């Protein structure tokens, strides 16, 4: 069982890797369905979102911090370019 709540993940299995793989596959399929049916994403867009989430999930803490700093920098640049000051 994989459960995510308030930004933390709890993983329990008595079925080992096959059980975890099955749970993860169900999560991915449900996420893709939600993105396409409720968020008006195309299947290709949904796959991009899922692939990006997987990429971020596999990075090291240092890589994740660097990615966050890039996003903050882009956001600040956007604010400065749109500022009326």
XYZ file of C-alpha atoms in Angstrom:
85
model
C 0.000 0.000 0.000
C 1.255 3.463 -0.889
C -0.381 6.368 0.906
C 0.522 10.030 0.564
C -0.839 12.548 3.037
C 0.268 16.117 3.749
C 3.456 15.735 1.732
C 4.661 12.531 3.366
C 4.552 9.036 1.930
C 3.855 5.851 3.869
C 4.697 2.584 2.104
C 3.678 -0.804 3.479
C 3.836 -4.095 1.657
C 3.676 -7.759 2.434
C 3.932 -8.575 -1.263
C 7.420 -7.135 -1.848
C 8.416 -5.510 -5.110
C 5.550 -6.998 -7.184
C 2.984 -5.531 -4.783
C 4.631 -2.120 -4.797
C 4.850 -2.153 -8.597
C 1.158 -2.995 -8.833
C 0.253 -0.162 -6.435
C 2.421 2.310 -8.321
C 0.927 1.257 -11.665
C -2.592 1.830 -10.319
C -1.576 5.269 -9.036
C -0.072 6.253 -12.395
C -3.098 5.014 -14.362
C -5.472 6.867 -12.029
C -3.394 10.039 -12.263
C -3.379 9.846 -16.077
C -7.148 9.339 -16.103
C -7.673 12.273 -13.739
C -5.439 14.559 -15.809
C -7.210 13.692 -19.053
C -10.794 13.604 -17.791
C -10.877 16.251 -15.061
C -8.005 18.586 -15.939
C -8.547 18.735 -19.720
C -5.037 17.492 -20.515
C -4.393 15.458 -23.647
C -2.968 11.989 -23.154
C 0.427 13.267 -24.345
C 0.286 16.170 -21.865
C -0.709 13.816 -19.052
C 2.223 11.541 -19.867
C 4.566 14.560 -19.818
C 3.297 15.561 -16.370
C 3.722 12.026 -15.051
C 7.180 11.635 -16.602
C 8.283 14.953 -15.075
C 7.002 13.844 -11.667
C 8.966 10.594 -11.984
C 12.108 12.531 -12.969
C 11.727 14.798 -9.928
C 11.093 11.789 -7.705
C 14.380 10.218 -8.775
C 16.644 13.242 -8.297
C 18.936 13.697 -5.312
C 18.125 16.275 -2.637
C 20.826 18.569 -4.047
C 19.367 18.309 -7.561
C 15.880 18.994 -6.218
C 17.126 22.064 -4.349
C 18.807 23.333 -7.520
C 15.587 22.808 -9.483
C 13.638 24.743 -6.837
C 16.134 27.608 -7.012
C 15.741 27.718 -10.806
C 11.968 27.989 -10.458
C 12.283 30.771 -7.871
C 14.719 32.612 -10.156
C 12.348 32.312 -13.112
C 9.468 33.548 -10.970
C 11.443 36.549 -9.702
C 12.536 37.397 -13.248
C 8.922 37.236 -14.374
C 7.870 39.547 -11.529
C 10.628 42.025 -12.307
C 9.760 42.068 -16.018
C 6.081 42.674 -15.271
C 6.658 45.180 -12.488
C 5.211 48.652 -12.916
C 7.831 50.170 -10.603
